[in-house]
Tab-separated table of C-alpha atoms in Angstrom:
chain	number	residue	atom	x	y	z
A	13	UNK	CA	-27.036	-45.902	77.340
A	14	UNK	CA	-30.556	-46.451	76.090
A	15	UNK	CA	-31.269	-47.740	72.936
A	16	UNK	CA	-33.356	-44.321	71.965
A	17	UNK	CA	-29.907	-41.979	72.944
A	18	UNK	CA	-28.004	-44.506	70.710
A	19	UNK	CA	-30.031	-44.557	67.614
A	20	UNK	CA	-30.425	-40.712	67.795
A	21	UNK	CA	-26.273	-40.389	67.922
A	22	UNK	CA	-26.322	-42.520	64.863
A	23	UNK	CA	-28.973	-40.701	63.118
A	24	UNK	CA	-26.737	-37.106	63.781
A	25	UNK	CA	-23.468	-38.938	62.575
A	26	UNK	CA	-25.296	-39.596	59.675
A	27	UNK	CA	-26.732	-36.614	59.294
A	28	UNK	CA	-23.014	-34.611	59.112
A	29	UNK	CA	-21.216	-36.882	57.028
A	30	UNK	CA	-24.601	-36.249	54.325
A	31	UNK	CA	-23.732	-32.515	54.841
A	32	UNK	CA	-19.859	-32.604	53.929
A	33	UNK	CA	-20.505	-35.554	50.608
A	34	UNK	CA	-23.025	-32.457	49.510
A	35	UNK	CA	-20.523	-29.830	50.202
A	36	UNK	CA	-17.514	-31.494	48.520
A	37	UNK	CA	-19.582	-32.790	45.336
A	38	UNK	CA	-20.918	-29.043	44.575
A	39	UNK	CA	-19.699	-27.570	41.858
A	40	UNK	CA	-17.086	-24.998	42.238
A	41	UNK	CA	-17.882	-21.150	41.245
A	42	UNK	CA	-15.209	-20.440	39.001
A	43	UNK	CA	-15.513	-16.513	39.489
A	44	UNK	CA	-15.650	-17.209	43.386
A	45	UNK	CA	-13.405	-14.508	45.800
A	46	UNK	CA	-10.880	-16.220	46.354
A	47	UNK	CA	-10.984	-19.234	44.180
A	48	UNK	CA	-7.981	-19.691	41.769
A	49	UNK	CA	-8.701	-20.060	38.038
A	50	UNK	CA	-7.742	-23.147	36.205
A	51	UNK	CA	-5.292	-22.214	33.926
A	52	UNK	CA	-6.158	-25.160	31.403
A	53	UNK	CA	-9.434	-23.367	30.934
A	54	UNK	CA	-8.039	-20.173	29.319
A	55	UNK	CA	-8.334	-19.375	25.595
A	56	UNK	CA	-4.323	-20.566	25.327
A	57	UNK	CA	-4.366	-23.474	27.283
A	58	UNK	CA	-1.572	-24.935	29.199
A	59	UNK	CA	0.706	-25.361	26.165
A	60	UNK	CA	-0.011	-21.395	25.427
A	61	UNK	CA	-1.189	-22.963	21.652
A	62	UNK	CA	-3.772	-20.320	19.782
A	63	UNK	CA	-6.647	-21.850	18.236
A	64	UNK	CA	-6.128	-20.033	15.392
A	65	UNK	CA	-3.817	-21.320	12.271
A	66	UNK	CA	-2.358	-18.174	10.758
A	67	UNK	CA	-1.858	-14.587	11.547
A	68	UNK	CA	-2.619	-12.721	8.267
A	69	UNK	CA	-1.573	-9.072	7.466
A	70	UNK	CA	-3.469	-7.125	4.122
A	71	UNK	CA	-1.736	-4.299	2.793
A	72	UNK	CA	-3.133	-1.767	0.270
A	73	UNK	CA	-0.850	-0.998	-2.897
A	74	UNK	CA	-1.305	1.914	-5.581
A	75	UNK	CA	1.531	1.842	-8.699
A	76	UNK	CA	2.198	3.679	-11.969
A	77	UNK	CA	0.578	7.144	-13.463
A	78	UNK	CA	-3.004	8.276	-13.569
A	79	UNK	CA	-3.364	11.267	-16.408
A	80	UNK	CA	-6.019	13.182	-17.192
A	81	UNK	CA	-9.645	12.690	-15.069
A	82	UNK	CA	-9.844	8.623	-15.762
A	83	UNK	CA	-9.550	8.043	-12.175
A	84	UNK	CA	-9.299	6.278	-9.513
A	85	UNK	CA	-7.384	8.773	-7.709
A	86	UNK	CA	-5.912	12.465	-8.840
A	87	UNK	CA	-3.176	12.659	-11.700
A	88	UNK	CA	0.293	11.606	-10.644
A	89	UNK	CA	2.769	9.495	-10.185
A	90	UNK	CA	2.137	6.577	-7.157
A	91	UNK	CA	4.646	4.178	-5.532
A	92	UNK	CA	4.016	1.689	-2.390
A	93	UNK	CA	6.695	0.471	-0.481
A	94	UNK	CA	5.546	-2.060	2.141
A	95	UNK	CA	8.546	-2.999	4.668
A	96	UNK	CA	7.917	-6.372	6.981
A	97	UNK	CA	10.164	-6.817	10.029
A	98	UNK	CA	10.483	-9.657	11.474
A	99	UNK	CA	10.803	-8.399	15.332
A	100	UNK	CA	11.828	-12.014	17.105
A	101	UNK	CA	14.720	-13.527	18.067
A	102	UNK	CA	14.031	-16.613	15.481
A	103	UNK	CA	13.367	-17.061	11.933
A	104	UNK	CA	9.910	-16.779	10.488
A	105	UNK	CA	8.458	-17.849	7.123
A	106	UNK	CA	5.842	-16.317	5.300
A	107	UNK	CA	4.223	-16.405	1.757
A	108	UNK	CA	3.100	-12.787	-0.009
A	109	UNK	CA	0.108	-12.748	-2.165
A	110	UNK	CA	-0.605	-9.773	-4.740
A	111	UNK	CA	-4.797	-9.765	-5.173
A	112	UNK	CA	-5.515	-6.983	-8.495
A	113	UNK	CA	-8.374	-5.092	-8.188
A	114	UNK	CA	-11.070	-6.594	-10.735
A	115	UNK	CA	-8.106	-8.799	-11.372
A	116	UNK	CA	-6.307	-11.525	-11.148
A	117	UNK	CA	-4.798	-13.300	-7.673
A	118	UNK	CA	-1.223	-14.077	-8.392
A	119	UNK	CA	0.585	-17.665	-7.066
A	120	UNK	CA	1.865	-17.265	-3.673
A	121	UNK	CA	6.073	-16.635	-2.799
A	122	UNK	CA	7.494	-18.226	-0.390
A	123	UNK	CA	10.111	-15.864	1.910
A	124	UNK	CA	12.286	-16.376	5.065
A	125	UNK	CA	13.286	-13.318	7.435
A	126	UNK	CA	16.368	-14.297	9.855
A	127	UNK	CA	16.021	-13.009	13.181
A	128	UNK	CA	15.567	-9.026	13.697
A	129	UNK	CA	16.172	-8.452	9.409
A	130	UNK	CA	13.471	-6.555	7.170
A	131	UNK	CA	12.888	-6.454	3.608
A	132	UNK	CA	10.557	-4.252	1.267
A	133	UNK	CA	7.736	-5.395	-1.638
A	134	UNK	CA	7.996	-2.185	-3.863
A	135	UNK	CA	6.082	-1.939	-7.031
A	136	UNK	CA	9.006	-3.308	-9.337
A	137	UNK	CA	7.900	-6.699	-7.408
A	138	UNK	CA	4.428	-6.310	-7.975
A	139	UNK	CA	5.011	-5.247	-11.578
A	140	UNK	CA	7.173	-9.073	-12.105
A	141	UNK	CA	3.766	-10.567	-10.553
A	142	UNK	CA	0.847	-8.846	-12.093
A	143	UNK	CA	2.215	-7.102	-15.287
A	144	UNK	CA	3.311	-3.741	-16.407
A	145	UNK	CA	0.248	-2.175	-16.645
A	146	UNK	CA	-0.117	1.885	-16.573
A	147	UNK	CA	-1.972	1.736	-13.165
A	148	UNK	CA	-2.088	-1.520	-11.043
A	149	UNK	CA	-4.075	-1.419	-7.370
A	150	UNK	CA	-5.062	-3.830	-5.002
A	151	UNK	CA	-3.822	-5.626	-1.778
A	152	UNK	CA	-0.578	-7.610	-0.991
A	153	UNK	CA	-1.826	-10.856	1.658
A	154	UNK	CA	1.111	-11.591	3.773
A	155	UNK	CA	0.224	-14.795	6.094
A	156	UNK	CA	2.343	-16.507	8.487
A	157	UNK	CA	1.863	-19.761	9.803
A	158	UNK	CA	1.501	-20.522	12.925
A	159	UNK	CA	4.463	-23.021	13.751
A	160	UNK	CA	4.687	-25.226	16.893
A	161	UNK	CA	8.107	-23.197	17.540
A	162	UNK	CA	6.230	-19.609	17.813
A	163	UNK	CA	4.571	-21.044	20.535
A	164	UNK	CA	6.042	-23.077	22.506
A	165	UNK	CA	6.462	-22.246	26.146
A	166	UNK	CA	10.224	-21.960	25.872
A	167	UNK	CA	9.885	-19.499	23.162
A	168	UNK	CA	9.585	-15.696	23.969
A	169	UNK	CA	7.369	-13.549	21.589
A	170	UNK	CA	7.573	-10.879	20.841
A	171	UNK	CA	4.225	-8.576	20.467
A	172	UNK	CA	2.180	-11.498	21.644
A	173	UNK	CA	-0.611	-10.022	24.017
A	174	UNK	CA	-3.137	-12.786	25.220
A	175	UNK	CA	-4.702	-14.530	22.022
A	176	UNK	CA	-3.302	-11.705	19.969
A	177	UNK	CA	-0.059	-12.228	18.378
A	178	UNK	CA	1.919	-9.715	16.496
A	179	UNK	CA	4.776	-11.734	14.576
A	180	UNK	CA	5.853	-8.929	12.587
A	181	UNK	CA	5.966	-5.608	11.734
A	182	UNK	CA	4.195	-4.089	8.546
A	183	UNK	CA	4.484	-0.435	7.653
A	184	UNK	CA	3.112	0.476	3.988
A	185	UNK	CA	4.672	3.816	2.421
A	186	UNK	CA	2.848	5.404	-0.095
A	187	UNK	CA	4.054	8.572	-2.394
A	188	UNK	CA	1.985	10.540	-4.872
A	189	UNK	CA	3.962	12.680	-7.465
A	190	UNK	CA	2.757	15.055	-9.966
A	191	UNK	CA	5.791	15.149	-11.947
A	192	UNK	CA	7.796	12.191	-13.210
A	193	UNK	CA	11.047	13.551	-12.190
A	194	UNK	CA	11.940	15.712	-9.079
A	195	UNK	CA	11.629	19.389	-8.906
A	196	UNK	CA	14.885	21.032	-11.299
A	197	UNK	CA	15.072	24.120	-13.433
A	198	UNK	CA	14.819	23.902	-16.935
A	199	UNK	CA	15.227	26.176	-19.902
A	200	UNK	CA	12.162	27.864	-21.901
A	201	UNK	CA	11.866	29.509	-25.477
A	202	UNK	CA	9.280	32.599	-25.818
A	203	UNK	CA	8.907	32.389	-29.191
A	204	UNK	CA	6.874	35.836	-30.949
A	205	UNK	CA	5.557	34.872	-34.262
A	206	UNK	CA	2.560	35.364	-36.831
A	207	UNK	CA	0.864	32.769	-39.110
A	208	UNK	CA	0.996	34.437	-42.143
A	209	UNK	CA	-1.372	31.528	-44.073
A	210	UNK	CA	-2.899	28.345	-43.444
A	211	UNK	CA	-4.117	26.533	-46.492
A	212	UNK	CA	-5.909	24.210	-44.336
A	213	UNK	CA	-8.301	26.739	-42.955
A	214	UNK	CA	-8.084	24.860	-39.579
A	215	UNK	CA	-6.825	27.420	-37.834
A	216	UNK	CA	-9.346	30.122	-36.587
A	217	UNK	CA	-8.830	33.443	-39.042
A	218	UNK	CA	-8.421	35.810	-36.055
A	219	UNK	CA	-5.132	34.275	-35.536
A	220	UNK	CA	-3.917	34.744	-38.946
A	221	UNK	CA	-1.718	37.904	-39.778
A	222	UNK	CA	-1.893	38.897	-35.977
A	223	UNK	CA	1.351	38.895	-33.234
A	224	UNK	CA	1.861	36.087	-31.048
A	225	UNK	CA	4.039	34.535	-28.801
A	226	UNK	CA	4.227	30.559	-26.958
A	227	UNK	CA	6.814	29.695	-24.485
A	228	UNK	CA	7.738	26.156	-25.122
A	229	UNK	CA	10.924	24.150	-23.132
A	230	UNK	CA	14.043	24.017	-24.708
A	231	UNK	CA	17.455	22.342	-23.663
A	232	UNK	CA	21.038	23.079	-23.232
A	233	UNK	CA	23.056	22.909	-26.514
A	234	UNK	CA	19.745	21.942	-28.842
A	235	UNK	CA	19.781	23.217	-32.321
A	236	UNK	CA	16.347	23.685	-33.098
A	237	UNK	CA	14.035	25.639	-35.700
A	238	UNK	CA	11.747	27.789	-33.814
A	239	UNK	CA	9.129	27.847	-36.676
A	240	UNK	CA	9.377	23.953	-36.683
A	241	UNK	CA	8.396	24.506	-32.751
A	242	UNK	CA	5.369	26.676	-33.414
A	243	UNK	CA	4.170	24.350	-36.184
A	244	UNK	CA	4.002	21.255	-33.778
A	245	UNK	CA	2.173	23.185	-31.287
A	246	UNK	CA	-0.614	24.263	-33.824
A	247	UNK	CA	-0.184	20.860	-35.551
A	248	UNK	CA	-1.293	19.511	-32.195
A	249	UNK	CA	-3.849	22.011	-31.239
A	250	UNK	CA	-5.913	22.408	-34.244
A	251	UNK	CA	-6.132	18.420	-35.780
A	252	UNK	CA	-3.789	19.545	-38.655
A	253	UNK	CA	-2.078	16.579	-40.644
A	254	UNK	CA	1.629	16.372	-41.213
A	255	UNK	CA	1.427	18.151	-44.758
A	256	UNK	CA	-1.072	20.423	-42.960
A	257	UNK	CA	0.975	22.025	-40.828
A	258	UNK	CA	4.627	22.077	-43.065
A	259	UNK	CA	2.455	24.002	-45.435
A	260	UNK	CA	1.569	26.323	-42.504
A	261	UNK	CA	3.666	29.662	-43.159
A	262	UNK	CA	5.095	30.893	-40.027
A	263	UNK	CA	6.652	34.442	-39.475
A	264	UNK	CA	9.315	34.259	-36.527
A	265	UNK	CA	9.614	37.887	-34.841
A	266	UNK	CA	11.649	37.053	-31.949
A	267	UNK	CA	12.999	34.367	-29.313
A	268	UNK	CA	14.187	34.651	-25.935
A	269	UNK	CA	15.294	32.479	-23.658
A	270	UNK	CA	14.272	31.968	-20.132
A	271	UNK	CA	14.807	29.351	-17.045
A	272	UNK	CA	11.907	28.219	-14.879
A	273	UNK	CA	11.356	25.548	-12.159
A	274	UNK	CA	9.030	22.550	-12.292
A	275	UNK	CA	7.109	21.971	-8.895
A	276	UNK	CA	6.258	19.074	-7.985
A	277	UNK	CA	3.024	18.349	-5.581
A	278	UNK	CA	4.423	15.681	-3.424
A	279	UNK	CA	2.515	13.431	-0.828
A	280	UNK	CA	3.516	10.792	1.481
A	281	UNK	CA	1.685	8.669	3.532
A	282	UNK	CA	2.811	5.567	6.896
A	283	UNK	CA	0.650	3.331	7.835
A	284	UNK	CA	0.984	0.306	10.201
A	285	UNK	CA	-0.960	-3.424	9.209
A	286	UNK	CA	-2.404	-5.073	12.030
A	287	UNK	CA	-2.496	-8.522	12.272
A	288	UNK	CA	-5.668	-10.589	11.717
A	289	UNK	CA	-6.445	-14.563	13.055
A	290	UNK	CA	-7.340	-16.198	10.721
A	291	UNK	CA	-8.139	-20.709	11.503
C-alpha cells in the first residue's frame, strides 16, 4: 500500500472518531422526543422535599352583636366556627394565631390532631385570646410545619398534588342572627290608656287627654302595673327623668292579652381555606 492510501485511511479514522467525541459531549435536549427527564431536576427532587417551610391556612372570623347602623356589617348576632381536620394517617402539629382587625396579634397555641380527628376554634376561644369585646373581627393563621416525616418517601399524603400540599382540611362556618334567642312565641299586653297630665310638659299636648293604646311583652305569671308599663315607655321616649314620669298621671282603659312569634332572620355561610406555601 502506498504511503498516500495510508495517510488518507488515517486521516478518515481520524476524522470519525472527531465526529462521535462531538456527538457524545453535546448537550442533551431535555424536552427531546424521546428523551427521559431527570427526575432530580423536578421542583421535589429525589427525596420528594418542598422548598417551601410551612403550609399556612387564613381564616376569616366575625363574633358578638352589631346594633343599630355602627357597622361593619348589618345588625345581628355573628358566630364563626372554623373546624380543621387533620385528613392523614399520622399526627400533625400546628400553632393557631388570632390577628384583630386594627388590633392586636395574639401569642401563638400550640395543638396536636391524632390521625383522621378534628376539632373546632369557635368564638368562646377567640374571646379567651383577644377579649370580650361587643364585636371582635379579624383572621385566625393556622400554619403547619413542614416536618421531615410529611415528606418522606415512605410516607403517603394525603391531598398532596405536585408542589401543592393539602395537610388538612379547613371549613369556616359562619351564622348571622337577628335575634339573640331562637324563634318562640311570647306573650304581649295591649294596653288602652290616656295621659291625663304631664307636669313636665315633655310630652307633646296632642297626646294629652286623647285614647291610646301600646302593646308591650309580658310573661307568664308576672304581676305587673300596667300604668307603671306605659310610664317607662314615655319615660324612655320623651327624655323624662325618674320623678318626671311617676308624676305622669296615667288613665288605664283596658288590657288584653295576646301571643305573638319572634322571627328570626337567619344566615349561614361554608367556606373551604386553601392552603398557602409559605418558605
Amino acid at each position: 500500500m502506498s504511503q498516500v492510501k495510508s495517510l488518507a485511511i488515517v486521516v478518515a479514522i481520524a476524522a470519525a472518531i472527531s465526529v462521535v467525541v462531538l456527538f457524545v459531549s453535546l448537550p442533551r435536549d431535555q424536552n427531546a422526543p424521546g428523551l427521559a427527564q431527570n427526575d432530580s431536576d423536578s421542583p421535589l427532587g429525589s427525596s420528594n422535599v418542598p422548598a417551601a417551610k410551612n403550609v399556612v391556612y387564613t381564616a376569616k372570623f366575625e363574633c358578638g352583636t352589631i346594633s343599630g347602623e355602627e357597622g361593619p356589617l348589618r345588625p345581628g348576632h355573628y358566630d364563626t366556627d372554623i373546624g380543621i381536620l387533620n385528613k392523614q394517617d399520622f399526627g400533625v402539629q400546628f400553632t393557631w394565631t388570632a390577628v384583630v382587625n386594627d388590633g392586636r396579634t395574639t401569642h401563638p397555641v400550640l395543638m396536636a390532631l391524632e390521625p383522621q380527628t378534628s376539632i373546632g376554634i369557635v368564638c368562646d376561644n377567640l374571646r379567651q385570646l383577644v377579649g370580650d369585646e361587643k364585636f371582635v373581627e379579624g383572621f385566625v393563621i393556622i400554619d403547619v410545619p413542614m416536618s421531615g416525616q410529611l415528606f418522606s418517601e415512605s410516607t403517603a399524603v394525603v391531598g398532596r398534588q405536585g408542589e401543592t400540599i393539602d395537610i388538612l382540611d379547613v371549613q369556616v362556618f359562619y351564622t348571622a342572627n337577628a335575634l339573640e334567642e331562637l324563634s318562640h312565641e311570647i306573650l304581649v299586653d295591649k294596653i288602652v290608656f290616656a295621659i291625663e297630665s304631664d307636669p313636665s310638659g315633655k310630652v307633646p299636648q296632642e297626646m294629652i287627654g286623647r285614647t291610646l293604646d301600646m302593646t308591650v311583652r309580658s310573661g307568664l305569671d308576672e304581676i305587673s302595673d300596667p300604668a307603671e308599663k306605659v310610664r317607662n315607655v314615655i319615660a324612655g321616649k320623651y327624655d323624662l327623668s325618674e320623678q318626671e314620669a311617676a308624676d305622669l298621671k296615667i288613665k288605664i282603659e283596658m288590657v288584653s292579652v295576646g301571643a305573638g312569634t319572634m322571627i328570626d332572620d337567619h344566615a349561614l355561610s361554608l367556606s373551604r381555606v386553601p392552603p398557602q406555601a409559605r418558605g
